[in-house]
Amino acid sequence: MSEMRDMIVDVVERMLKEKVDKDLVDTVEQGHWAPELWDLFKENRMTAVAITEENGGAGGDIEDLLNIVRLTGKYAAPIPFTETTFANYLLEFTNLQVIEDLATYMLCPDQAFTLENGKLTGEAIHIPWARHTKNLVTLARSKDGTHLVEINLSQAEIKEATNLAGEPRDTVRFQHSTTSQVSAVLSPDKIRTITTLHTAFQLALMTGAIDKINDLTVQYTKEREQFGRPIHRFQLVQQHIVHLAGETAIALAAFNNVTEALLMNKQNSEVAYASIRFEEIIQTVTTIAHQVHAAIGTTHEHSLHQFTRRLWSWRDEGASTSYWTNLVATQLMESGDSLWGYLTPFSKSSPLLKVEG
């Protein structure tokens, strides 16, 4: 990371450490969120980090933004930061005007809205934070092709729902509603890039949650005593902790590879590899954490479940592991190379495996 990026990450982590605790995270499941925390992020211009200076942003890059997203995942921050910043990133990516209000997105091609004469019609489910945001950035189909559209949610009928973690995942319905902005027709490559970017944001959130689960588990083994000594002194528990630390390091390394690949415009392969590997990481990390914590990790009073439930929820949102495994298999067959040659290309610009916290 650059010195500037280190400073941004330090500022965000201090804000989250000071402002976010278990009780605040619990407010999501009560149907609320944390507008004071959102205002703090806005005052410190964290929501504009990756917006270009020409559009009134800070002129940072995708790596800066994804590291902030990672921290919001680490603290389960109950604000639509990821949704708003990703929506604006997509607007800039498709040459549309960024917006200052709270925003969310819907990118599932299977339930894209219909666009006709600038009017949006249709229904979509599992839209994050829709009830608390003001604008929706979504894919929409017209007779010409697929577009990215921005529309005000005041025109929508919203039916509230949640994911496994209790986060808002609402159903939104439009009926001949007027759009605010419409992009040019998106090429298949551009749609694939949007899918890749969405997965990168999800990986950032999950990396943060995995890091937090590791911290909580290590801390618990030092505090919990059995037979007169902390349980981290027992060999079996030590084996669990070592395995958990290894998977956490792999997740962080994969995330760092993804951010570097995005900067070098080589994102598809790295995002695919990371997404596939995260499937195993999530299974291992959540299993070990709940085994070590035993029953207390599932109780409302403990915070572990706040992060394991988010991991399971975030894993199932967006492009699936099957999508990425099919992409990798197709690339391999089309490359004409051997499996080893495909997996181990060498060039001076190839991203290295890096672990940075």
mmCIF file of C-alpha atoms in Angstrom:
data_model
loop_
_atom_site.group_PDB
_atom_site.id
_atom_site.type_symbol
_atom_site.label_atom_id
_atom_site.label_comp_id
_atom_site.label_asym_id
_atom_site.label_seq_id
_atom_site.Cartn_x
_atom_site.Cartn_y
_atom_site.Cartn_z
ATOM 1 C CA MET A 1 0.000 0.000 0.000
ATOM 2 C CA SER A 2 1.045 3.572 -0.585
ATOM 3 C CA GLU A 3 1.576 5.930 2.344
ATOM 4 C CA MET A 4 -1.658 7.751 1.449
ATOM 5 C CA ARG A 5 -3.582 4.480 1.357
ATOM 6 C CA ASP A 6 -2.175 3.464 4.731
ATOM 7 C CA MET A 7 -3.381 6.765 6.157
ATOM 8 C CA ILE A 8 -6.901 6.315 4.717
ATOM 9 C CA VAL A 9 -7.150 2.778 6.090
ATOM 10 C CA ASP A 10 -5.918 3.887 9.517
ATOM 11 C CA VAL A 11 -8.485 6.705 9.671
ATOM 12 C CA VAL A 12 -11.355 4.399 8.676
ATOM 13 C CA GLU A 13 -10.342 1.695 11.124
ATOM 14 C CA ARG A 14 -10.154 4.186 13.981
ATOM 15 C CA MET A 15 -13.625 5.499 13.112
ATOM 16 C CA LEU A 16 -15.097 2.012 13.001
ATOM 17 C CA LYS A 17 -13.387 0.871 16.207
ATOM 18 C CA GLU A 18 -14.732 3.889 18.034
ATOM 19 C CA LYS A 19 -18.262 3.937 16.633
ATOM 20 C CA VAL A 20 -19.265 0.333 15.875
ATOM 21 C CA ASP A 21 -19.993 -2.207 18.572
ATOM 22 C CA LYS A 22 -22.223 -5.259 18.853
ATOM 23 C CA ASP A 23 -25.267 -3.225 19.901
ATOM 24 C CA LEU A 24 -24.971 -0.968 16.858
ATOM 25 C CA VAL A 25 -24.680 -3.972 14.546
ATOM 26 C CA ASP A 26 -27.768 -5.438 16.200
ATOM 27 C CA THR A 27 -29.812 -2.419 15.101
ATOM 28 C CA VAL A 28 -29.889 -3.833 11.553
ATOM 29 C CA GLU A 29 -31.963 -6.782 12.706
ATOM 30 C CA GLN A 30 -34.331 -4.334 14.389
ATOM 31 C CA GLY A 31 -34.962 -2.639 11.035
ATOM 32 C CA HIS A 32 -32.661 0.339 11.629
ATOM 33 C CA TRP A 33 -29.241 1.484 10.480
ATOM 34 C CA ALA A 34 -26.543 3.976 11.589
ATOM 35 C CA PRO A 35 -27.042 7.363 9.893
ATOM 36 C CA GLU A 36 -24.570 9.012 12.302
ATOM 37 C CA LEU A 37 -21.835 6.657 11.127
ATOM 38 C CA TRP A 38 -22.776 7.369 7.512
ATOM 39 C CA ASP A 39 -22.539 11.118 8.154
ATOM 40 C CA LEU A 40 -19.080 10.591 9.638
ATOM 41 C CA PHE A 41 -17.960 8.730 6.520
ATOM 42 C CA LYS A 42 -19.335 11.511 4.330
ATOM 43 C CA GLU A 43 -17.723 14.269 6.393
ATOM 44 C CA ASN A 44 -14.363 12.536 5.961
ATOM 45 C CA ARG A 45 -15.081 12.112 2.212
ATOM 46 C CA MET A 46 -14.666 8.350 2.364
ATOM 47 C CA THR A 47 -17.682 7.952 0.082
ATOM 48 C CA ALA A 48 -15.835 9.915 -2.630
ATOM 49 C CA VAL A 49 -12.476 8.147 -2.410
ATOM 50 C CA ALA A 50 -12.621 6.423 -5.809
ATOM 51 C CA ILE A 51 -14.568 9.101 -7.676
ATOM 52 C CA THR A 52 -12.452 11.125 -10.085
ATOM 53 C CA GLU A 53 -11.579 14.715 -9.275
ATOM 54 C CA GLU A 54 -13.435 15.813 -12.413
ATOM 55 C CA ASN A 55 -16.653 14.530 -10.822
ATOM 56 C CA GLY A 56 -15.943 16.079 -7.438
ATOM 57 C CA GLY A 57 -14.245 13.049 -5.891
ATOM 58 C CA ALA A 58 -10.914 12.462 -4.197
ATOM 59 C CA GLY A 59 -9.310 10.853 -7.236
ATOM 60 C CA GLY A 60 -8.306 7.632 -5.482
ATOM 61 C CA ASP A 61 -8.303 4.214 -7.106
ATOM 62 C CA ILE A 62 -10.200 0.962 -6.788
ATOM 63 C CA GLU A 63 -7.631 -0.433 -4.354
ATOM 64 C CA ASP A 64 -8.236 2.469 -1.960
ATOM 65 C CA LEU A 65 -11.975 1.912 -2.083
ATOM 66 C CA LEU A 66 -11.865 -1.866 -1.713
ATOM 67 C CA ASN A 67 -9.707 -1.597 1.393
ATOM 68 C CA ILE A 68 -12.319 0.658 2.984
ATOM 69 C CA VAL A 69 -15.010 -1.841 1.982
ATOM 70 C CA ARG A 70 -12.908 -4.582 3.592
ATOM 71 C CA LEU A 71 -12.924 -2.675 6.877
ATOM 72 C CA THR A 72 -16.696 -2.140 6.792
ATOM 73 C CA GLY A 73 -16.960 -5.927 6.447
ATOM 74 C CA LYS A 74 -14.545 -6.438 9.340
ATOM 75 C CA TYR A 75 -16.742 -4.343 11.640
ATOM 76 C CA ALA A 76 -20.113 -5.292 10.058
ATOM 77 C CA ALA A 77 -20.800 -1.563 9.740
ATOM 78 C CA PRO A 78 -24.605 -1.091 9.484
ATOM 79 C CA ILE A 79 -24.487 1.437 6.645
ATOM 80 C CA PRO A 80 -24.969 1.103 2.865
ATOM 81 C CA PHE A 81 -21.379 2.187 2.177
ATOM 82 C CA THR A 82 -20.563 -0.622 -0.231
ATOM 83 C CA GLU A 83 -23.831 -0.170 -2.082
ATOM 84 C CA THR A 84 -23.526 3.594 -2.525
ATOM 85 C CA THR A 85 -19.862 3.632 -3.512
ATOM 86 C CA PHE A 86 -20.272 0.686 -5.885
ATOM 87 C CA ALA A 87 -23.314 2.303 -7.508
ATOM 88 C CA ASN A 88 -21.286 5.474 -8.126
ATOM 89 C CA TYR A 89 -18.332 3.454 -9.406
ATOM 90 C CA LEU A 90 -20.652 1.846 -11.961
ATOM 91 C CA LEU A 91 -22.090 5.210 -12.986
ATOM 92 C CA GLU A 92 -18.612 6.551 -13.715
ATOM 93 C CA PHE A 93 -17.653 3.311 -15.437
ATOM 94 C CA THR A 94 -20.555 3.736 -17.871
ATOM 95 C CA ASN A 95 -19.989 7.497 -18.349
ATOM 96 C CA LEU A 96 -22.975 8.598 -16.287
ATOM 97 C CA GLN A 97 -23.083 11.286 -13.609
ATOM 98 C CA VAL A 98 -22.334 10.238 -10.033
ATOM 99 C CA ILE A 99 -24.865 11.026 -7.307
ATOM 100 C CA GLU A 100 -24.473 12.282 -3.741
ATOM 101 C CA ASP A 101 -27.488 10.613 -2.115
ATOM 102 C CA LEU A 102 -27.597 7.125 -0.664
ATOM 103 C CA ALA A 103 -27.814 4.544 -3.418
ATOM 104 C CA THR A 104 -28.016 0.827 -4.031
ATOM 105 C CA TYR A 105 -27.854 -1.502 -7.028
ATOM 106 C CA MET A 106 -29.311 -4.574 -8.729
ATOM 107 C CA LEU A 107 -27.158 -6.474 -11.235
ATOM 108 C CA CYS A 108 -28.808 -9.865 -11.590
ATOM 109 C CA PRO A 109 -29.281 -10.382 -15.365
ATOM 110 C CA ASP A 110 -32.041 -12.924 -14.720
ATOM 111 C CA GLN A 111 -34.327 -10.260 -13.269
ATOM 112 C CA ALA A 112 -33.302 -7.133 -15.209
ATOM 113 C CA PHE A 113 -35.985 -4.496 -15.549
ATOM 114 C CA THR A 114 -37.586 -3.557 -18.865
ATOM 115 C CA LEU A 115 -36.791 -0.138 -20.314
ATOM 116 C CA GLU A 116 -39.072 1.502 -22.866
ATOM 117 C CA ASN A 117 -39.081 5.200 -23.826
ATOM 118 C CA GLY A 118 -37.124 6.061 -20.681
ATOM 119 C CA LYS A 119 -39.667 4.276 -18.459
ATOM 120 C CA LEU A 120 -38.714 1.377 -16.174
ATOM 121 C CA THR A 121 -41.004 -1.556 -15.457
ATOM 122 C CA GLY A 122 -40.495 -4.754 -13.527
ATOM 123 C CA GLU A 123 -39.776 -6.322 -10.158
ATOM 124 C CA ALA A 124 -36.523 -7.474 -8.563
ATOM 125 C CA ILE A 125 -35.767 -9.163 -5.246
ATOM 126 C CA HIS A 126 -32.852 -9.108 -2.788
ATOM 127 C CA ILE A 127 -31.926 -5.468 -3.421
ATOM 128 C CA PRO A 128 -29.652 -4.373 -0.558
ATOM 129 C CA TRP A 129 -30.729 -1.476 1.668
ATOM 130 C CA ALA A 130 -33.452 -0.322 -0.755
ATOM 131 C CA ARG A 131 -35.726 0.921 2.036
ATOM 132 C CA HIS A 132 -32.969 3.221 3.376
ATOM 133 C CA THR A 133 -31.559 4.548 0.083
ATOM 134 C CA LYS A 134 -32.820 7.087 -2.447
ATOM 135 C CA ASN A 135 -31.523 5.849 -5.798
ATOM 136 C CA LEU A 136 -31.193 2.538 -7.582
ATOM 137 C CA VAL A 137 -28.529 1.733 -10.175
ATOM 138 C CA THR A 138 -29.611 -1.301 -12.140
ATOM 139 C CA LEU A 139 -29.421 -3.255 -15.364
ATOM 140 C CA ALA A 140 -32.393 -2.791 -17.689
ATOM 141 C CA ARG A 141 -33.245 -4.318 -21.038
ATOM 142 C CA SER A 142 -34.554 -2.353 -23.990
ATOM 143 C CA LYS A 143 -35.192 -3.439 -27.575
ATOM 144 C CA ASP A 144 -31.608 -2.346 -28.323
ATOM 145 C CA GLY A 145 -29.858 -4.280 -25.567
ATOM 146 C CA THR A 146 -28.858 -3.996 -21.897
ATOM 147 C CA HIS A 147 -28.286 -0.623 -20.243
ATOM 148 C CA LEU A 148 -27.215 0.672 -16.850
ATOM 149 C CA VAL A 149 -29.977 2.843 -15.428
ATOM 150 C CA GLU A 150 -30.277 5.169 -12.457
ATOM 151 C CA ILE A 151 -33.739 5.794 -11.012
ATOM 152 C CA ASN A 152 -35.181 7.397 -7.893
ATOM 153 C CA LEU A 153 -36.641 4.884 -5.464
ATOM 154 C CA SER A 154 -39.440 7.247 -4.445
ATOM 155 C CA GLN A 155 -41.265 5.888 -7.515
ATOM 156 C CA ALA A 156 -40.946 2.277 -6.370
ATOM 157 C CA GLU A 157 -43.145 -0.041 -4.396
ATOM 158 C CA ILE A 158 -40.807 -1.600 -1.822
ATOM 159 C CA LYS A 159 -41.493 -4.789 0.082
ATOM 160 C CA GLU A 160 -39.099 -5.282 2.976
ATOM 161 C CA ALA A 161 -37.130 -8.500 3.439
ATOM 162 C CA THR A 162 -33.778 -9.535 4.911
ATOM 163 C CA ASN A 163 -30.943 -11.972 4.305
ATOM 164 C CA LEU A 164 -29.667 -14.552 6.807
ATOM 165 C CA ALA A 165 -27.715 -11.846 8.646
ATOM 166 C CA GLY A 166 -30.788 -9.634 9.034
ATOM 167 C CA GLU A 167 -29.507 -7.073 6.524
ATOM 168 C CA PRO A 168 -32.109 -5.371 4.298
ATOM 169 C CA ARG A 169 -32.663 -7.266 1.045
ATOM 170 C CA ASP A 170 -35.854 -5.794 -0.326
ATOM 171 C CA THR A 171 -38.169 -6.433 -3.247
ATOM 172 C CA VAL A 172 -38.559 -3.407 -5.530
ATOM 173 C CA ARG A 173 -41.271 -2.930 -8.123
ATOM 174 C CA PHE A 174 -41.536 -0.212 -10.797
ATOM 175 C CA GLN A 175 -44.429 0.442 -13.151
ATOM 176 C CA HIS A 176 -43.601 2.775 -16.067
ATOM 177 C CA SER A 177 -41.371 4.854 -13.775
ATOM 178 C CA THR A 178 -39.204 7.668 -15.120
ATOM 179 C CA THR A 179 -35.453 7.042 -15.136
ATOM 180 C CA SER A 180 -32.904 9.708 -14.190
ATOM 181 C CA GLN A 181 -30.020 8.414 -16.329
ATOM 182 C CA VAL A 182 -29.583 5.703 -18.955
ATOM 183 C CA SER A 183 -26.270 4.479 -20.325
ATOM 184 C CA ALA A 184 -25.502 3.479 -23.879
ATOM 185 C CA VAL A 185 -26.019 -0.190 -24.705
ATOM 186 C CA LEU A 186 -23.533 -2.285 -22.729
ATOM 187 C CA SER A 187 -21.381 -4.771 -24.611
ATOM 188 C CA PRO A 188 -21.080 -8.352 -23.285
ATOM 189 C CA ASP A 189 -17.494 -7.559 -22.217
ATOM 190 C CA LYS A 190 -18.671 -4.541 -20.244
ATOM 191 C CA ILE A 191 -21.372 -6.587 -18.515
ATOM 192 C CA ARG A 192 -18.774 -9.223 -17.592
ATOM 193 C CA THR A 193 -16.540 -6.491 -16.195
ATOM 194 C CA ILE A 194 -19.424 -5.186 -14.081
ATOM 195 C CA THR A 195 -19.961 -8.715 -12.740
ATOM 196 C CA THR A 196 -16.245 -8.958 -11.971
ATOM 197 C CA LEU A 197 -16.261 -5.633 -10.127
ATOM 198 C CA HIS A 198 -19.296 -6.669 -8.081
ATOM 199 C CA THR A 199 -17.572 -9.900 -7.037
ATOM 200 C CA ALA A 200 -14.452 -7.944 -6.070
ATOM 201 C CA PHE A 201 -16.548 -5.784 -3.727
ATOM 202 C CA GLN A 202 -18.112 -8.918 -2.227
ATOM 203 C CA LEU A 203 -14.664 -10.464 -1.738
ATOM 204 C CA ALA A 204 -13.560 -7.315 0.076
ATOM 205 C CA LEU A 205 -16.481 -7.559 2.503
ATOM 206 C CA MET A 206 -15.861 -11.261 3.100
ATOM 207 C CA THR A 207 -12.129 -10.741 3.653
ATOM 208 C CA GLY A 208 -12.928 -8.284 6.418
ATOM 209 C CA ALA A 209 -15.395 -10.647 8.071
ATOM 210 C CA ILE A 210 -12.912 -13.548 7.908
ATOM 211 C CA ASP A 211 -10.245 -11.371 9.521
ATOM 212 C CA LYS A 212 -12.648 -10.456 12.332
ATOM 213 C CA ILE A 213 -13.686 -14.074 12.912
ATOM 214 C CA ASN A 214 -10.027 -15.008 13.260
ATOM 215 C CA ASP A 215 -9.490 -12.196 15.802
ATOM 216 C CA LEU A 216 -12.570 -13.157 17.822
ATOM 217 C CA THR A 217 -11.576 -16.824 17.905
ATOM 218 C CA VAL A 218 -7.987 -16.190 19.002
ATOM 219 C CA GLN A 219 -9.191 -13.792 21.692
ATOM 220 C CA TYR A 220 -11.752 -16.312 22.955
ATOM 221 C CA THR A 221 -9.143 -19.088 23.289
ATOM 222 C CA LYS A 222 -7.049 -16.797 25.487
ATOM 223 C CA GLU A 223 -9.972 -15.844 27.727
ATOM 224 C CA ARG A 224 -11.792 -19.180 28.047
ATOM 225 C CA GLU A 225 -10.337 -21.507 30.664
ATOM 226 C CA GLN A 226 -10.760 -25.252 31.017
ATOM 227 C CA PHE A 227 -9.144 -27.433 33.703
ATOM 228 C CA GLY A 228 -7.462 -24.381 35.146
ATOM 229 C CA ARG A 229 -5.747 -23.024 32.034
ATOM 230 C CA PRO A 230 -6.669 -21.076 28.874
ATOM 231 C CA ILE A 231 -7.874 -23.366 26.119
ATOM 232 C CA HIS A 232 -5.316 -22.002 23.622
ATOM 233 C CA ARG A 233 -2.731 -24.106 25.489
ATOM 234 C CA PHE A 234 -4.403 -27.357 24.443
ATOM 235 C CA GLN A 235 -2.861 -28.967 21.390
ATOM 236 C CA LEU A 236 -6.135 -29.637 19.580
ATOM 237 C CA VAL A 237 -7.216 -26.024 19.977
ATOM 238 C CA GLN A 238 -3.795 -24.879 18.769
ATOM 239 C CA GLN A 239 -4.265 -26.971 15.628
ATOM 240 C CA HIS A 240 -7.609 -25.276 15.010
ATOM 241 C CA ILE A 241 -6.059 -21.832 15.491
ATOM 242 C CA VAL A 242 -3.189 -22.577 13.115
ATOM 243 C CA HIS A 243 -5.610 -23.831 10.457
ATOM 244 C CA LEU A 244 -7.816 -20.754 10.926
ATOM 245 C CA ALA A 245 -4.821 -18.407 10.684
ATOM 246 C CA GLY A 246 -3.705 -20.103 7.470
ATOM 247 C CA GLU A 247 -7.099 -19.712 5.814
ATOM 248 C CA THR A 248 -7.273 -16.077 6.944
ATOM 249 C CA ALA A 249 -3.853 -15.400 5.412
ATOM 250 C CA ILE A 250 -4.937 -17.025 2.147
ATOM 251 C CA ALA A 251 -8.081 -14.869 2.048
ATOM 252 C CA LEU A 252 -6.070 -11.700 2.584
ATOM 253 C CA ALA A 253 -3.495 -12.712 -0.030
ATOM 254 C CA ALA A 254 -6.249 -13.481 -2.540
ATOM 255 C CA PHE A 255 -7.898 -10.125 -1.834
ATOM 256 C CA ASN A 256 -4.594 -8.276 -2.355
ATOM 257 C CA ASN A 257 -4.078 -10.134 -5.633
ATOM 258 C CA VAL A 258 -7.548 -9.100 -6.757
ATOM 259 C CA THR A 259 -6.955 -5.415 -6.007
ATOM 260 C CA GLU A 260 -3.605 -5.439 -7.824
ATOM 261 C CA ALA A 261 -5.121 -7.267 -10.792
ATOM 262 C CA LEU A 262 -7.901 -4.665 -10.992
ATOM 263 C CA LEU A 263 -5.292 -1.927 -11.182
ATOM 264 C CA MET A 264 -3.512 -3.797 -14.000
ATOM 265 C CA ASN A 265 -6.776 -4.608 -15.810
ATOM 266 C CA LYS A 266 -6.192 -8.366 -15.414
ATOM 267 C CA GLN A 267 -9.085 -8.865 -13.056
ATOM 268 C CA ASN A 268 -11.096 -11.745 -14.505
ATOM 269 C CA SER A 269 -8.700 -14.563 -13.639
ATOM 270 C CA GLU A 270 -7.758 -13.305 -10.174
ATOM 271 C CA VAL A 271 -11.361 -12.610 -9.200
ATOM 272 C CA ALA A 272 -12.356 -16.056 -10.472
ATOM 273 C CA TYR A 273 -9.587 -17.829 -8.544
ATOM 274 C CA ALA A 274 -10.340 -15.884 -5.377
ATOM 275 C CA SER A 275 -14.082 -16.489 -5.578
ATOM 276 C CA ILE A 276 -13.581 -20.222 -6.052
ATOM 277 C CA ARG A 277 -11.096 -20.452 -3.171
ATOM 278 C CA PHE A 278 -13.300 -18.360 -0.865
ATOM 279 C CA GLU A 279 -15.980 -21.051 -1.039
ATOM 280 C CA GLU A 280 -13.626 -23.404 0.810
ATOM 281 C CA ILE A 281 -12.241 -20.674 3.074
ATOM 282 C CA ILE A 282 -15.703 -19.691 4.314
ATOM 283 C CA GLN A 283 -16.648 -23.279 5.062
ATOM 284 C CA THR A 284 -13.413 -23.886 6.973
ATOM 285 C CA VAL A 285 -13.314 -20.592 8.854
ATOM 286 C CA THR A 286 -16.922 -20.692 10.056
ATOM 287 C CA THR A 287 -16.673 -24.351 11.038
ATOM 288 C CA ILE A 288 -13.501 -23.881 13.074
ATOM 289 C CA ALA A 289 -14.735 -20.679 14.723
ATOM 290 C CA HIS A 290 -17.990 -22.255 15.885
ATOM 291 C CA GLN A 291 -16.233 -25.439 17.007
ATOM 292 C CA VAL A 292 -13.825 -23.446 19.167
ATOM 293 C CA HIS A 293 -16.518 -21.135 20.571
ATOM 294 C CA ALA A 294 -18.931 -24.053 21.045
ATOM 295 C CA ALA A 295 -22.511 -23.091 21.923
ATOM 296 C CA ILE A 296 -21.719 -19.538 23.023
ATOM 297 C CA GLY A 297 -20.816 -18.529 19.462
ATOM 298 C CA THR A 298 -24.419 -18.992 18.362
ATOM 299 C CA THR A 299 -25.990 -17.031 21.206
ATOM 300 C CA HIS A 300 -27.324 -13.532 20.705
ATOM 301 C CA GLU A 301 -25.036 -12.200 23.430
ATOM 302 C CA HIS A 302 -21.868 -13.127 21.515
ATOM 303 C CA SER A 303 -20.825 -11.297 18.351
ATOM 304 C CA LEU A 304 -19.387 -14.258 16.408
ATOM 305 C CA HIS A 305 -22.672 -15.083 14.669
ATOM 306 C CA GLN A 306 -22.909 -11.513 13.360
ATOM 307 C CA PHE A 307 -19.917 -12.243 11.139
ATOM 308 C CA THR A 308 -20.475 -15.903 10.256
ATOM 309 C CA ARG A 309 -24.044 -15.179 9.157
ATOM 310 C CA ARG A 310 -22.802 -12.315 7.015
ATOM 311 C CA LEU A 311 -20.203 -14.553 5.410
ATOM 312 C CA TRP A 312 -22.827 -17.131 4.484
ATOM 313 C CA SER A 313 -25.142 -14.406 3.173
ATOM 314 C CA TRP A 314 -22.540 -12.502 1.135
ATOM 315 C CA ARG A 315 -21.203 -15.743 -0.354
ATOM 316 C CA ASP A 316 -24.599 -16.467 -1.903
ATOM 317 C CA GLU A 317 -25.100 -12.994 -3.380
ATOM 318 C CA GLY A 318 -23.883 -12.023 -6.839
ATOM 319 C CA ALA A 319 -22.085 -14.313 -9.287
ATOM 320 C CA SER A 320 -21.918 -17.876 -7.971
ATOM 321 C CA THR A 321 -18.896 -20.137 -7.655
ATOM 322 C CA SER A 322 -20.323 -22.132 -10.565
ATOM 323 C CA TYR A 323 -20.189 -19.012 -12.745
ATOM 324 C CA TRP A 324 -16.496 -18.539 -11.999
ATOM 325 C CA THR A 325 -15.533 -22.207 -12.336
ATOM 326 C CA ASN A 326 -17.262 -22.299 -15.730
ATOM 327 C CA LEU A 327 -15.380 -19.144 -16.758
ATOM 328 C CA VAL A 328 -12.019 -20.609 -15.727
ATOM 329 C CA ALA A 329 -12.782 -23.896 -17.507
ATOM 330 C CA THR A 330 -13.788 -22.049 -20.675
ATOM 331 C CA GLN A 331 -10.635 -19.927 -20.597
ATOM 332 C CA LEU A 332 -8.509 -23.033 -20.153
ATOM 333 C CA MET A 333 -10.100 -24.842 -23.068
ATOM 334 C CA GLU A 334 -9.796 -21.783 -25.303
ATOM 335 C CA SER A 335 -6.180 -21.084 -24.342
ATOM 336 C CA GLY A 336 -4.809 -24.241 -25.963
ATOM 337 C CA ASP A 337 -2.260 -24.392 -23.134
ATOM 338 C CA SER A 338 -1.619 -27.130 -20.593
ATOM 339 C CA LEU A 339 -3.236 -26.819 -17.182
ATOM 340 C CA TRP A 340 0.132 -26.041 -15.591
ATOM 341 C CA GLY A 341 0.972 -23.475 -18.240
ATOM 342 C CA TYR A 342 -2.424 -21.821 -17.812
ATOM 343 C CA LEU A 343 -2.119 -21.604 -14.025
ATOM 344 C CA THR A 344 1.496 -20.429 -13.920
ATOM 345 C CA PRO A 345 2.004 -17.764 -16.603
ATOM 346 C CA PHE A 346 5.096 -15.676 -15.989
ATOM 347 C CA SER A 347 5.589 -12.067 -16.847
ATOM 348 C CA LYS A 348 7.125 -9.047 -15.179
ATOM 349 C CA SER A 349 3.640 -7.668 -14.582
ATOM 350 C CA SER A 350 2.197 -10.822 -13.051
ATOM 351 C CA PRO A 351 0.760 -10.064 -9.583
ATOM 352 C CA LEU A 352 2.647 -11.616 -6.705
ATOM 353 C CA LEU A 353 1.025 -13.317 -3.746
ATOM 354 C CA LYS A 354 0.939 -10.628 -1.079
ATOM 355 C CA VAL A 355 -0.329 -10.603 2.470
ATOM 356 C CA GLU A 356 -0.928 -7.120 3.860
ATOM 357 C CA GLY A 357 -3.157 -6.343 6.809
#
